Amino acid sequence: MTTEKKELLSLSVNELEELMLELGEAKYRAAQIFPLLHRGMSPDEMTNLSRALKEKLATHARWHLPTVERKLISALDGTVKYLFGLSDGNCVESVVMRYEHGNTICISSQVGCRMGCRFCASTIGGKVRDLSPAELLGQVIAAQKDTAERISNIVLMGIGEPLDNYDNVIKFLRLVNDPKGLNIGYRHISLSTCGLVDKIHRLREEDLPITLSVSLHAPDDETRSAIMPINKKYGVAELLDACRVYYAATGRRISFEYTLIAGKNDSPANAKKLARVLNDSLRNNGGVRNATKMPIHINLIPVNEVAETGFVHSGKEAVKRFAAILESCGIRATVRRTLGADINASCGQLRRESQSDKSEN
């Protein structure tokens, strides 16, 4: 046996079977343990395990669910925002949103973020570390236990860049989809990226029918590089080409996120340029009409005002004008509905407040 303790929630059924054999137990024990772990039970709470097996697991494995450090509930729409504590003392945020079609959780993929997007509170202070598959999964389980309601949809759009934590995120996706566990369908999961082109190409080969959301936020390299440093490595043309190839290979619609910042990227000229670039890159590549007729959907998001950035969100009329221009060019545009407005439910700020409180103490 290795002396390193294995993280139980990060293990697949097959990996749990291997652990049981290493512990001198029968393989079938894995099938008993796996679904209970995914209901949020610790090995000590499992009545179908012997005391001897529980002692072995305590010695050779570890189990930890995120703990609720702070919880805010919107009086407007019931949105719940969590500040979850991890086993090493770090914190991340998750948000549970209630819709007619079911409950959606937005989860974090890293403690902090190194992407440096200027409008985002999550990246202030940089990246601390990646989250493990267990810590990704644990946010869903802990929120489901706390609300006593089933979560049926997942958005990886919280703190961190999911594709910068690629291997752990992919394992999490397979774990959360397992029929013996939470059994959340891939088509009910969205993953948001700021545009790591090499990882988008890798994701294309994974055969995971999730929805890919790409944070675009600008129609050209000059504007995008000024607010998103990743654009200096992967420019707009290269990113959109990766999206075109991804759609051609998977047939899965890509949603483009566009944060509207007053005076930065929200002018009518910006809207017209965005429509032209998207249509040329995704529907008329190299002058040859794209046979797949890729659908284009833009999700418009007035920027969340964070004191450290100084950015101001666009006015309602500017948002409507921007959307109308895109629609007139054949691009579907929707304005993201704001949930949890009274609890500031966008990610990053609750963790920042927690860090400030700790530093003052």
PDB file of C-alpha atoms in Angstrom, residues 4 6 37-38 46 65-66 90 97 139 160 169 179 191 208 214 218 234 239 246 254 275 300 305 310 315 337 346 361:
ATOM      1  CA  GLU A   4      -0.343   8.684   0.401  1.00  0.00           C
ATOM      2  CA  LYS A   6      -6.346   8.646  -1.634  1.00  0.00           C
ATOM      3  CA  LEU A  37     -20.117   9.008  -1.105  1.00  0.00           C
ATOM      4  CA  HIS A  38     -21.990  10.883  -3.807  1.00  0.00           C
ATOM      5  CA  MET A  46     -22.116   4.075   6.251  1.00  0.00           C
ATOM      6  CA  LEU A  65     -16.892  17.868   1.861  1.00  0.00           C
ATOM      7  CA  PRO A  66     -16.658  21.640   1.522  1.00  0.00           C
ATOM      8  CA  ASN A  90      -8.848  28.024   1.296  1.00  0.00           C
ATOM      9  CA  MET A  97     -29.932  29.322  -9.109  1.00  0.00           C
ATOM     10  CA  GLN A 139     -19.474  21.734  -4.209  1.00  0.00           C
ATOM     11  CA  GLY A 160     -10.954  29.877 -11.982  1.00  0.00           C
ATOM     12  CA  VAL A 169     -12.161  18.959 -14.623  1.00  0.00           C
ATOM     13  CA  PRO A 179     -25.299   6.717 -13.207  1.00  0.00           C
ATOM     14  CA  LEU A 191     -18.143  24.770 -19.300  1.00  0.00           C
ATOM     15  CA  LEU A 208     -18.338  14.755 -23.922  1.00  0.00           C
ATOM     16  CA  VAL A 214     -16.482  30.944 -24.820  1.00  0.00           C
ATOM     17  CA  ALA A 218     -14.406  41.932 -27.744  1.00  0.00           C
ATOM     18  CA  TYR A 234      -4.464  33.087 -28.650  1.00  0.00           C
ATOM     19  CA  LEU A 239      -9.908  31.233 -31.074  1.00  0.00           C
ATOM     20  CA  TYR A 246     -15.042  22.150 -32.447  1.00  0.00           C
ATOM     21  CA  ILE A 254     -21.163  26.997 -28.655  1.00  0.00           C
ATOM     22  CA  ALA A 275     -21.241  40.459 -36.112  1.00  0.00           C
ATOM     23  CA  LEU A 300     -24.724  39.651 -23.404  1.00  0.00           C
ATOM     24  CA  GLU A 305     -18.993  46.483 -11.138  1.00  0.00           C
ATOM     25  CA  GLY A 310     -13.181  50.784 -12.161  1.00  0.00           C
ATOM     26  CA  GLY A 315     -26.857  51.297 -19.724  1.00  0.00           C
ATOM     27  CA  ARG A 337     -31.013  37.548 -16.624  1.00  0.00           C
ATOM     28  CA  SER A 346     -21.444  37.007  -9.251  1.00  0.00           C
ATOM     29  CA  ASN A 361      -7.385  39.731  11.914  1.00  0.00           C
TER      30      ASN A 361
END
